[in-house]
Short mmCIF file of C-alpha atoms in Angstrom, two decimals:
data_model
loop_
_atom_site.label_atom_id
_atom_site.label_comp_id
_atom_site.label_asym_id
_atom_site.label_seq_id
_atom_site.Cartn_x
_atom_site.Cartn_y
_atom_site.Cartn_z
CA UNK A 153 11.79 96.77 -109.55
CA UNK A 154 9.25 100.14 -109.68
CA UNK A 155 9.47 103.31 -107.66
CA UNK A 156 8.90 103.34 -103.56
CA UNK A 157 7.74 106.06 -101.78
CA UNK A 158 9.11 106.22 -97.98
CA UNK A 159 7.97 107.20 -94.92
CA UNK A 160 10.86 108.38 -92.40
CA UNK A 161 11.35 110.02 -88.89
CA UNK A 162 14.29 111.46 -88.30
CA UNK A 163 16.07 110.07 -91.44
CA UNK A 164 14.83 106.67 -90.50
CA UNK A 165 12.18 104.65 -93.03
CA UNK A 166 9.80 103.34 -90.69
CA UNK A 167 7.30 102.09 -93.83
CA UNK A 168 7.14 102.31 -97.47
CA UNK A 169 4.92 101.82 -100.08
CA UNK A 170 5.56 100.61 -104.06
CA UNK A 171 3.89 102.73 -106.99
CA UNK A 172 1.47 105.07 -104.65
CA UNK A 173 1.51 105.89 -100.66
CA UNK A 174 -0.25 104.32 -98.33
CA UNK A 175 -3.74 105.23 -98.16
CA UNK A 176 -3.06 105.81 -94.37
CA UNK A 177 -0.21 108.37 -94.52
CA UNK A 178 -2.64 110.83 -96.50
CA UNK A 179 -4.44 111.06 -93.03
CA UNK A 180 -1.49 111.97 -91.11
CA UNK A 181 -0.55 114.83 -93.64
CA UNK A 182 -1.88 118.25 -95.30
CA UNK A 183 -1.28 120.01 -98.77
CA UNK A 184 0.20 122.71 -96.58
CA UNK A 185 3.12 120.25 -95.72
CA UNK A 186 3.99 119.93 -99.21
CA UNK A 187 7.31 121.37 -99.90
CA UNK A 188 10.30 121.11 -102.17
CA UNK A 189 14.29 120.62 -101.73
CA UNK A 190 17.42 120.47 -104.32
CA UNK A 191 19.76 117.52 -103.44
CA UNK A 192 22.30 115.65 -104.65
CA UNK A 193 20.95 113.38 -107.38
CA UNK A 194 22.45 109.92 -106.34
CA UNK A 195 20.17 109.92 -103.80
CA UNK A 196 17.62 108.88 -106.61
CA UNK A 197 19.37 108.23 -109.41
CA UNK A 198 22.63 106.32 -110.64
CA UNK A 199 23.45 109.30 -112.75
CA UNK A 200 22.80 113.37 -113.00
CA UNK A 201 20.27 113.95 -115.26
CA UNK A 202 20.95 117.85 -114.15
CA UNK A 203 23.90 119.88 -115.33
CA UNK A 204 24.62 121.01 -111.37
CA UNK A 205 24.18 117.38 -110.11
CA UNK A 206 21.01 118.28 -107.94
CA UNK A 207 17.43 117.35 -108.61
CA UNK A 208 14.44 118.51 -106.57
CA UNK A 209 12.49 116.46 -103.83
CA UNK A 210 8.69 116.31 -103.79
CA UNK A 211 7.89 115.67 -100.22
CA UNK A 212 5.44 116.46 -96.91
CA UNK A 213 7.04 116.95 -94.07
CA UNK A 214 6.27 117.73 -90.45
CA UNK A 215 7.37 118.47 -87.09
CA UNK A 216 7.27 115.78 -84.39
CA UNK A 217 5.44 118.18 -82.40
CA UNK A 218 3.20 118.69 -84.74
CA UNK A 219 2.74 115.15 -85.85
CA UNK A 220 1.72 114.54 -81.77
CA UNK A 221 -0.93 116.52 -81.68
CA UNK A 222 -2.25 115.41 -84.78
CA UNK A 223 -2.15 112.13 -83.75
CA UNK A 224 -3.34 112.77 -80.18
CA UNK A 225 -6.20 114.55 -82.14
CA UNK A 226 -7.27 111.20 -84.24
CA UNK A 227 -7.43 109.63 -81.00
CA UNK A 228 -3.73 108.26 -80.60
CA UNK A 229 -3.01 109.38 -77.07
CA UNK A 230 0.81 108.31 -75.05
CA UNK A 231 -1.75 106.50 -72.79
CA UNK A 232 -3.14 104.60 -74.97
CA UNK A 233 0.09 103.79 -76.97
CA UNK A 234 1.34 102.25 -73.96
CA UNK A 235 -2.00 100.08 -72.86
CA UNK A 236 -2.03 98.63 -76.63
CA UNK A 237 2.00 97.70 -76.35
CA UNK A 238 1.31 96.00 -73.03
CA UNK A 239 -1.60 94.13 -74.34
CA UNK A 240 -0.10 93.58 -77.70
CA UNK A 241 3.14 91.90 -76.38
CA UNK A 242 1.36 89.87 -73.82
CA UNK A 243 -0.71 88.60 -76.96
CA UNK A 244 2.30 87.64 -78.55
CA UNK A 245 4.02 85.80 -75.91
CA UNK A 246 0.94 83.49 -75.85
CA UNK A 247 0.76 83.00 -79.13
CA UNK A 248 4.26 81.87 -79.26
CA UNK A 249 4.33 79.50 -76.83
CA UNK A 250 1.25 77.64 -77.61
CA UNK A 251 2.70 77.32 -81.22
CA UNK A 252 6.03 76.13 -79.42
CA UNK A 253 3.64 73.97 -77.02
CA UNK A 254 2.19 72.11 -79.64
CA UNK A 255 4.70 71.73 -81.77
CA UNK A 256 6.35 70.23 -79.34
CA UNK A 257 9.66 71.79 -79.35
CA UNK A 258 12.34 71.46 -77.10
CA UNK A 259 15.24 73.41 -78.47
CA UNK A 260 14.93 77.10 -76.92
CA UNK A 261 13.25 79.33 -78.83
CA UNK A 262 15.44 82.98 -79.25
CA UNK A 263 12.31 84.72 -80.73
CA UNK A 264 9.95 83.55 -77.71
CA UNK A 265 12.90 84.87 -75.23
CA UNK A 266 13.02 87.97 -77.36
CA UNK A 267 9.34 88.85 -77.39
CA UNK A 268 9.40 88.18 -73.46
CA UNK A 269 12.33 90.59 -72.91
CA UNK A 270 9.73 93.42 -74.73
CA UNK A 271 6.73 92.56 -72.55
CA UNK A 272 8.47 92.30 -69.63
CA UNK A 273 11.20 95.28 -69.88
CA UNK A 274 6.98 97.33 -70.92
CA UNK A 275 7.14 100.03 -73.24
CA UNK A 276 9.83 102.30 -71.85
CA UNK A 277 12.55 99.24 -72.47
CA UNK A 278 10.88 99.09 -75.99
CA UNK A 279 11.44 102.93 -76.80
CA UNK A 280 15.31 102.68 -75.41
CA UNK A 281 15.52 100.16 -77.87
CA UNK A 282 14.04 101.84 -80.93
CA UNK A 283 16.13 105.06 -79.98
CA UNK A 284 18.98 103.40 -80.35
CA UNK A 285 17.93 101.58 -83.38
CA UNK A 286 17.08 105.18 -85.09
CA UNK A 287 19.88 107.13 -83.32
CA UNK A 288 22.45 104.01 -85.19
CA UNK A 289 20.50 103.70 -88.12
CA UNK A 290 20.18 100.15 -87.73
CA UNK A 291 18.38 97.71 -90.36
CA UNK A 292 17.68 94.91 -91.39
CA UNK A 293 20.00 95.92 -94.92
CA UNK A 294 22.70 96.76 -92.60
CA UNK A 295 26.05 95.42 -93.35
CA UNK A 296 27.14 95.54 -90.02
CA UNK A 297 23.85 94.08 -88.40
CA UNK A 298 25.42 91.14 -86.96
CA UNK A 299 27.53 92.91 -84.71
CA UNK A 300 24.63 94.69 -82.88
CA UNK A 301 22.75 92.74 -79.69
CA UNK A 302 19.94 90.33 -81.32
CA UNK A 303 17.44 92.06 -79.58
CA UNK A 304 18.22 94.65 -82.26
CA UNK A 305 18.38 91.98 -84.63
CA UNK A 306 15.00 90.71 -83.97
CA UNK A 307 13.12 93.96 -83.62
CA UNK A 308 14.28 95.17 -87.38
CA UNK A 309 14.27 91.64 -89.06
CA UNK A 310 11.14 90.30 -87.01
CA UNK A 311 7.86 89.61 -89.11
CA UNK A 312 6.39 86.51 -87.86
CA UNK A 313 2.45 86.85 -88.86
CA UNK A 314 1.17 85.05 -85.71
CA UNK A 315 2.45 87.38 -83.56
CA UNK A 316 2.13 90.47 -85.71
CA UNK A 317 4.79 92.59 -84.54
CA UNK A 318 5.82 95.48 -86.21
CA UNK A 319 9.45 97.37 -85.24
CA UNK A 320 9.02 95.53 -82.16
CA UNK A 321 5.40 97.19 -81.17
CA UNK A 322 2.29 95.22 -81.66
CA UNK A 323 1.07 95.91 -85.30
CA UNK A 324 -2.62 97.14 -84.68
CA UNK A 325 -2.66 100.49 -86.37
CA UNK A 326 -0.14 103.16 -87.63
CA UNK A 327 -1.26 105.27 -85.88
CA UNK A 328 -0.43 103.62 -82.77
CA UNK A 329 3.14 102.39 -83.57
CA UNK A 330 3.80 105.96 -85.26
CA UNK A 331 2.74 107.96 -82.11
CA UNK A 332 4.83 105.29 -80.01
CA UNK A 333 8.09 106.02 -82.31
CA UNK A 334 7.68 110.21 -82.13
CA UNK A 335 8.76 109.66 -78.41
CA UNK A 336 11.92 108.00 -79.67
CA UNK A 337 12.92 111.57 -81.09
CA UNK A 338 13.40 115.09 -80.59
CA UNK A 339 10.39 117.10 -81.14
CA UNK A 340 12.56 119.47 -83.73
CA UNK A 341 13.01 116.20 -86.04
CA UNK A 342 10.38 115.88 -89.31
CA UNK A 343 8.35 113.04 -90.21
CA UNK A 344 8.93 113.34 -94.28
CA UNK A 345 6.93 111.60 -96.05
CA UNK A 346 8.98 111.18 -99.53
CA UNK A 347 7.40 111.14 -102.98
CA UNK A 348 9.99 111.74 -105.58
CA UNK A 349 10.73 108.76 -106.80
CA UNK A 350 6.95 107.56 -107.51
CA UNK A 351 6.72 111.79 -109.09
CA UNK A 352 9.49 110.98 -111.48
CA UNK A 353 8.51 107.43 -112.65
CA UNK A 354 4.80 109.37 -113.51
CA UNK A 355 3.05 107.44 -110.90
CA UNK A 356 1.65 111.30 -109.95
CA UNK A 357 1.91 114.44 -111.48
CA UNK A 358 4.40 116.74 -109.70
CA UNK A 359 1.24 119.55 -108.58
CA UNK A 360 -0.94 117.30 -107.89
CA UNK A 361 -2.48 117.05 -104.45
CA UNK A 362 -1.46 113.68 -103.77
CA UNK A 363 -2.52 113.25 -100.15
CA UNK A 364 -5.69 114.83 -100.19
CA UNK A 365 -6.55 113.38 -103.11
CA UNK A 366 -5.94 110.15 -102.09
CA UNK A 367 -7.59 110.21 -98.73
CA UNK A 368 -10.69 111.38 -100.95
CA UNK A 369 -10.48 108.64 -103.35
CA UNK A 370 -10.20 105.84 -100.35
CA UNK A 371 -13.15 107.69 -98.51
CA UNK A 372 -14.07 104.28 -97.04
CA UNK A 373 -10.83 103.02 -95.67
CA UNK A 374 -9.95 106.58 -94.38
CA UNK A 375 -13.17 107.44 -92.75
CA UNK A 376 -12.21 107.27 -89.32
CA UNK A 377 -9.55 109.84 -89.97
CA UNK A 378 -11.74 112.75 -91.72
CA UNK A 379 -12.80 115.87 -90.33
CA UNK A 380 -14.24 115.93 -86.63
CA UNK A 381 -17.22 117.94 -87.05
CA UNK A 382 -18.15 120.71 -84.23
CA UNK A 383 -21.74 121.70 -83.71
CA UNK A 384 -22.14 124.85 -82.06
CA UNK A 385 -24.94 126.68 -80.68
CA UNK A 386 -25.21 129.03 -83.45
CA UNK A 387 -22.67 130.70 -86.26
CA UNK A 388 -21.48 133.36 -83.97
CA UNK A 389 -19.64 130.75 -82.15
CA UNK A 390 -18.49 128.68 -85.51
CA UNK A 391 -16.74 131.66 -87.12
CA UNK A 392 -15.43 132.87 -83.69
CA UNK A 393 -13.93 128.78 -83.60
CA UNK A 394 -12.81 128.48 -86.63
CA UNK A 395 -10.67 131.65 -87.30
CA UNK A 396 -9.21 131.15 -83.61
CA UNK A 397 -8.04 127.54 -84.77
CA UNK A 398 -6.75 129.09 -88.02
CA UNK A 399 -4.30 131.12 -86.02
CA UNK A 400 -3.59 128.97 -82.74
CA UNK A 401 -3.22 126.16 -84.41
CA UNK A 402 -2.87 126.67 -88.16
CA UNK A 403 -0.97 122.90 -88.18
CA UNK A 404 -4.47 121.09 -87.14
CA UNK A 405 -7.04 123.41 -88.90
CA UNK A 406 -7.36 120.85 -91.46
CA UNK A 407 -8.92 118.35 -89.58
CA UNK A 408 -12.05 120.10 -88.36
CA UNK A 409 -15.19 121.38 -89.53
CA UNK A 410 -17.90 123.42 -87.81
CA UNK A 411 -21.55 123.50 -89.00
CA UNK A 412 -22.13 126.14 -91.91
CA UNK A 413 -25.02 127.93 -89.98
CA UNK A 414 -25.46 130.28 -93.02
CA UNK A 415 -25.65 127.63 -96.06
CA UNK A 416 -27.68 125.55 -93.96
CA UNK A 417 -30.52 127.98 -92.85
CA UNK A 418 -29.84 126.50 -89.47
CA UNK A 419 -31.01 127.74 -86.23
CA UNK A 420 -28.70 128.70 -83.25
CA UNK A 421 -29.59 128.54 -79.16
CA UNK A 422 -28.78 124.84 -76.68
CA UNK A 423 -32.41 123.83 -77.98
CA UNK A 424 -31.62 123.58 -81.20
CA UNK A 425 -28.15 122.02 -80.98
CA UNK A 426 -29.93 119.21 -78.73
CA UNK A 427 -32.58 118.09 -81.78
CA UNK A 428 -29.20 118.95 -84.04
CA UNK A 429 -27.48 116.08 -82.18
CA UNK A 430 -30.34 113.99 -81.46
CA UNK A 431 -31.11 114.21 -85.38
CA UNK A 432 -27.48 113.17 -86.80
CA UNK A 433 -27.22 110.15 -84.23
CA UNK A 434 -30.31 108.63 -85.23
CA UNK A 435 -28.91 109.21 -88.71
CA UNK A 436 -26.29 107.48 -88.78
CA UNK A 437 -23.90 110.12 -89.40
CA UNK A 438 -20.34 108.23 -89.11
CA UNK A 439 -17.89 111.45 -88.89
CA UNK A 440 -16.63 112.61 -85.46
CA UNK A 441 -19.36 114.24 -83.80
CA UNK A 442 -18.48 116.91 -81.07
CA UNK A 443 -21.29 118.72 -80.09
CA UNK A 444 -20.55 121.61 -78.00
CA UNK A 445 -22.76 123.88 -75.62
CA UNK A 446 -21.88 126.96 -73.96
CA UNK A 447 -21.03 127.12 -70.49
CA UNK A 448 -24.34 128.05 -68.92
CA UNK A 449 -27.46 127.27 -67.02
CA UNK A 450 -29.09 126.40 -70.35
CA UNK A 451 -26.14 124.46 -71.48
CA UNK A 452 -25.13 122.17 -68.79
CA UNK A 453 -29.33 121.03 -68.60
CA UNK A 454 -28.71 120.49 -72.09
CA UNK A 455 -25.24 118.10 -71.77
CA UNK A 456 -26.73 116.14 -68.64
CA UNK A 457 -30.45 115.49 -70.63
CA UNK A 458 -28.10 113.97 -73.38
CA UNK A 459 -25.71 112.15 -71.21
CA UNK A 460 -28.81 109.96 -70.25
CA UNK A 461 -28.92 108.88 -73.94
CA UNK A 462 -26.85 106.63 -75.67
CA UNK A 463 -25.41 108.25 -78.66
CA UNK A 464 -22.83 106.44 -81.35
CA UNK A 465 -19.79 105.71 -80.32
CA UNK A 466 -18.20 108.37 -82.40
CA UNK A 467 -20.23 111.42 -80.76
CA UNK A 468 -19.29 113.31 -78.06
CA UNK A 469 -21.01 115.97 -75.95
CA UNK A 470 -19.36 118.84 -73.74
CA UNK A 471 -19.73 122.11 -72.51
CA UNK A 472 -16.84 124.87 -72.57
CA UNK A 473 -14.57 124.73 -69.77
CA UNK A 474 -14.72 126.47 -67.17
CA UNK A 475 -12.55 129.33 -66.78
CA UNK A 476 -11.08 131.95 -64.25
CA UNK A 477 -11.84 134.90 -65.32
CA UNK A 478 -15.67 133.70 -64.25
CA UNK A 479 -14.86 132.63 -61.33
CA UNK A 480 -15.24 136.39 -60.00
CA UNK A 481 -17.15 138.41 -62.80
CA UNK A 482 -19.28 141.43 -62.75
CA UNK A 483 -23.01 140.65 -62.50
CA UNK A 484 -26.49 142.81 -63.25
CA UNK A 485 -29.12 141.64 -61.26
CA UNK A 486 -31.83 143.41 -58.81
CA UNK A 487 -29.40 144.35 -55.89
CA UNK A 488 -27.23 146.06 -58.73
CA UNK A 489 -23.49 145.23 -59.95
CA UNK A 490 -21.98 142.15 -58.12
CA UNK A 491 -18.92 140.18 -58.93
CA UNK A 492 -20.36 135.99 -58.63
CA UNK A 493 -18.81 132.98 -59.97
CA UNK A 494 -20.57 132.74 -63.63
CA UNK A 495 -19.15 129.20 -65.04
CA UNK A 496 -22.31 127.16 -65.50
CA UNK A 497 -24.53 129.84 -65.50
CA UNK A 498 -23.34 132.55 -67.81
CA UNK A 499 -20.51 131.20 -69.75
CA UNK A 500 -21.07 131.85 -73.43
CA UNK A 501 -18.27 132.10 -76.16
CA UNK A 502 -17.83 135.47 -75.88
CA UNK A 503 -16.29 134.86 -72.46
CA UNK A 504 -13.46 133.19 -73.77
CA UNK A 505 -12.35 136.42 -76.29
CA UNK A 506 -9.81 137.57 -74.22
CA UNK A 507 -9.86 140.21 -71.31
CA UNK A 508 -8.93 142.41 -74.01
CA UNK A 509 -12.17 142.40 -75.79
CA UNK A 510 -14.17 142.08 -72.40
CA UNK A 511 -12.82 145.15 -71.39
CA UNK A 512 -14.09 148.72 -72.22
CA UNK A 513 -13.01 152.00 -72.49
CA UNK A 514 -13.33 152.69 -68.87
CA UNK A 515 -11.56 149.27 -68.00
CA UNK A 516 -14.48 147.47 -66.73
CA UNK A 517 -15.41 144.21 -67.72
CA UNK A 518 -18.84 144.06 -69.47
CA UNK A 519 -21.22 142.41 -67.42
CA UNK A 520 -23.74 139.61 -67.26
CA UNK A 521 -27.39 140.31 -66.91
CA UNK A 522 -29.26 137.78 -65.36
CA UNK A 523 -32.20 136.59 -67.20
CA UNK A 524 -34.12 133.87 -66.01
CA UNK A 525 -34.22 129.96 -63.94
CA UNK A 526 -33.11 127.60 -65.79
CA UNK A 527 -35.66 125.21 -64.27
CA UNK A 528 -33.83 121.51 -64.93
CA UNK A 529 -30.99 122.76 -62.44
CA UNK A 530 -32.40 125.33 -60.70
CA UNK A 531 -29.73 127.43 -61.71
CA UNK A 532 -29.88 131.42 -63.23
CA UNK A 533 -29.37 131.93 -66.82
CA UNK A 534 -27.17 134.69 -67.85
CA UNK A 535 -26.20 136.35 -70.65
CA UNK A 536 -23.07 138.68 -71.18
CA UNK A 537 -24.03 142.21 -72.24
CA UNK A 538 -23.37 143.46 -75.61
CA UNK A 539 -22.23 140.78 -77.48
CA UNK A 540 -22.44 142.27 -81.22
CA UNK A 541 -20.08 145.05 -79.88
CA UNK A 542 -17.63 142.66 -78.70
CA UNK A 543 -17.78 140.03 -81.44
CA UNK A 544 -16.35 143.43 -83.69
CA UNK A 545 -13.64 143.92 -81.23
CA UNK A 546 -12.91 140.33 -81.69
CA UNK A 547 -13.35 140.38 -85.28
CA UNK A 548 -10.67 143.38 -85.30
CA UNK A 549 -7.86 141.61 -83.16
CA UNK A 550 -7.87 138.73 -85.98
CA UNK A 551 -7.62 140.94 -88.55
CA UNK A 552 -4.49 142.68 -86.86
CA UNK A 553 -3.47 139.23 -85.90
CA UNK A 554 -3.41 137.72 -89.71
CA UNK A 555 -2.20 141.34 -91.36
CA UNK A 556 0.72 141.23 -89.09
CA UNK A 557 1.64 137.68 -89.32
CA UNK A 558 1.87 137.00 -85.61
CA UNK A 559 -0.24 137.06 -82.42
CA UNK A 560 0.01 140.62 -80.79
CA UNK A 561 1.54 140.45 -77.47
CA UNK A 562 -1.31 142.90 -76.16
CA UNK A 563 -3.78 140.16 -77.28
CA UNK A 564 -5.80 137.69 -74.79
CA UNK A 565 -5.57 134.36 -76.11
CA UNK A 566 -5.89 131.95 -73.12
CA UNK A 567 -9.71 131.47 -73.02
CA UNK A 568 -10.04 130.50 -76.60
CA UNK A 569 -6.95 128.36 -75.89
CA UNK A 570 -8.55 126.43 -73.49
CA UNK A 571 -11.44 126.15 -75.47
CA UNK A 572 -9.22 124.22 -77.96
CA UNK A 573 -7.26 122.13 -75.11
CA UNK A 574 -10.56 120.92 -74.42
CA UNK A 575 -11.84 119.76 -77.80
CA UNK A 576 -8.80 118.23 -78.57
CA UNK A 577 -9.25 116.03 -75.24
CA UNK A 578 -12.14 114.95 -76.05
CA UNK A 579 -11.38 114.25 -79.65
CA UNK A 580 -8.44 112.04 -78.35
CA UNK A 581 -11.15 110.15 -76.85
CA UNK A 582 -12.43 108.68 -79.51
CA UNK A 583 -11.00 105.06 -80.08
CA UNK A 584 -9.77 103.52 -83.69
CA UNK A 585 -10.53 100.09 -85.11
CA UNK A 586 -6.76 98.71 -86.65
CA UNK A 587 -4.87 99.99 -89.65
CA UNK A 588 -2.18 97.23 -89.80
CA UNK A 589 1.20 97.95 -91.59
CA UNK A 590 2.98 96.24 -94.42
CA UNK A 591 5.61 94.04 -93.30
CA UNK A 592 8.62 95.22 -94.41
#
């Protein structure tokens, strides 16, 4: 019979795979969700081959919440979940009654009412359904299954190819149908994706790096799901980016990569990010692009020169949000010190270090100097003062933040946060072609 690996939410196998997993689960996981459990050995064998009766699990698991914003990440949003199910099921209400149509039928056909119940009832009906399902452990194996509703019937025992349904949602991806069923439950359950059985049978070694590994081997087929690459204006603002992720979001880090300004001998400034962009479109770089300019007079006439351009459909181009501390910060210009709204015109990453680091010793703000018209906009250019002296500061609070183990409570997160909320809006906006599923 061989050895299956599983995929399961919430104790429920949603897919599973014979011999090796799925070359799209590696996407949806990282080496840091590998982890290890003693259970009770009939769970995998007929017999202990242990002298307490336990044997240990090789397994990656993660939180629903953090499977969500992975997935909303890859570019697997809630809204989009629910466009595809309405357009899937309408798909596959045609489809069976043309085949009905010209086969001529006349008896009633169950699995055309069934499919019309799902369109019609629209994705919330479908996720009642599927919660029940999981919450009952219903499938198609069940001894019981006949005394459930056939809609339940149909949805776990359904697998008509024409109308390519998969648990009831329209199999285009698994991505799609996997961020539809996280809303099904609580965002404390795990998505475990379960590899003993294929470990024990040899099929991998029990260190080995199986999901990374594989989503290198199957570069191809798994393209769409490697790193999104960020280009920055220069490698102040990649290290700054990167160790922020590391700690805000340690679950996602994996699946980004900033430009190595260092190893590459490459330039900084909004110039030289525009030619950086201009220069990977027209060569056909396929990764997720996000190129991202600072907040300033010299940023935003960069963004709206290459908004006139048709790049790839896999690039996008933003600025850093705008954010409230500039709405009222402390400027040097010719009439002295005077507090003006700076977003657009002065906004570079150092704004978005925290009050904290902004803040010196006589608990003032450090202020923008005005430098020159940016002439594209007709807007000043600014520049925040001192910005070696508070990249240090910033430089400190991680260390402090990754000796301790925790984010200080003192600390001023929020700009860089919103930094992030941004990037991983725009990342979500980047569509997927299908990744079907194995019928079960």
């Amino acid at each position: 019979m061989g050895s299956f690996c599983a995929l399961t939410l919430n104790g429920y196998e949603i897919d599973e795979s014979k011999s090796y997993i799925n070359t799209f689960w590696s996407c949806f996981f990282n080496e840091d969700d590998k982890r290890s459990r003693y259970v009770s050995y009939d769970l995998y064998y007929t017999e202990p081959i242990t002298d307490n009766d336990e044997v240990p699990t090789f397994e990656y698991a993660a939180s629903v919440e953090t499977m969500k914003l992975r997935l909303e990440i890859m570019g697997y949003t809630l809204d989009k979940v629910k466009i595809k199910y309405a357009e899937g099921l309408d798909r596959a209400l045609k489809t069976r009654q043309q085949n009905n149509t010209e086969l001529s039928s006349t008896v009633e056909d169950t699995d055309e009412n069934h499919i019309s119940t799902l369109r019609d009832g629209g994705f919330d009906h479908w996720l009642t359904l599927i919660k029940y399902i999981f919450d009952n452990k219903i499938t198609n194996y069940s001894d019981n299954l006949e005394e459930y509703d056939d809609i339940y019937r149909f949805i776990v025992d359904y697998n008509d190819i024409d109308e390519n349904l998969y648990f009831g949602y329209p199999n285009i991806g698994i991505g799609y149908f996997l961020r539809a069923a996280l809303e099904a439950v609580e965002p404390c359950s795990e998505l475990i994706l379960d590899i003993t059985s294929v470990v024990y049978s040899g099929y991998y070694k029990e260190e080995e790096l199986v999901c990374a590994s594989t989503a290198q081997i199957h570069l191809d087929s798994t393209l769409l799901f490697q790193k999104i690459i960020i280009l920055t204006e220069g490698s102040s603002d990649s290290k700054i980016l990167s160790k922020a992720l590391k700690l805000l979001y340690p679950k996602v880090d994996s699946y980004f990569s900033f430009l190595d300004f260092d190893t590459y001998k490459a330039e900084g400034g909004s110039a030289m990010l525009e030619k950086t962009v201009k220069s990977f479109a027209a060569a056909g770089i396929s990764n997720k692009i996000i190129a991202l300019f600072d907040y300033d007079a010299a940023g935003v006439a960069a963004t709206e020169r290459l908004k006139k351009r048709k790049f790839p459909s896999n690039f996008r181009v933003m600025n850093l949000p705008a954010i409230d501390l500039a709405d009222n910060y402390p400027t040097i210009g010719p009439q002295g010190i005077i507090n003006e709204n700076v977003n657009g015109r002065a906004c570079s990453i150092e704004m978005y270090l925290g009050i904290d680091i902004l803040t010196d010793t006589n608990n003032q703000l450090t202020p923008v100097k005005w430098r020159n018209i940016e002439p594209q906009i007709n807007t000043l250019q600014g520049e925040i003062s001192h910005k070696a002296d508070l990249q240090k500061k910033y430089l400190k609070k991680v260390k402090i933040a990754n000796e301790k183990g925790l984010l200080q409570a003192r600390h001023d997160w929020n700009g860089l946060i919103s930094i992030f909320d941004s990037i991983f809006a725009v990342s979500a906006s980047i569509d997927h072609a299908p990744t079907y599923l194995n019928y079960r």
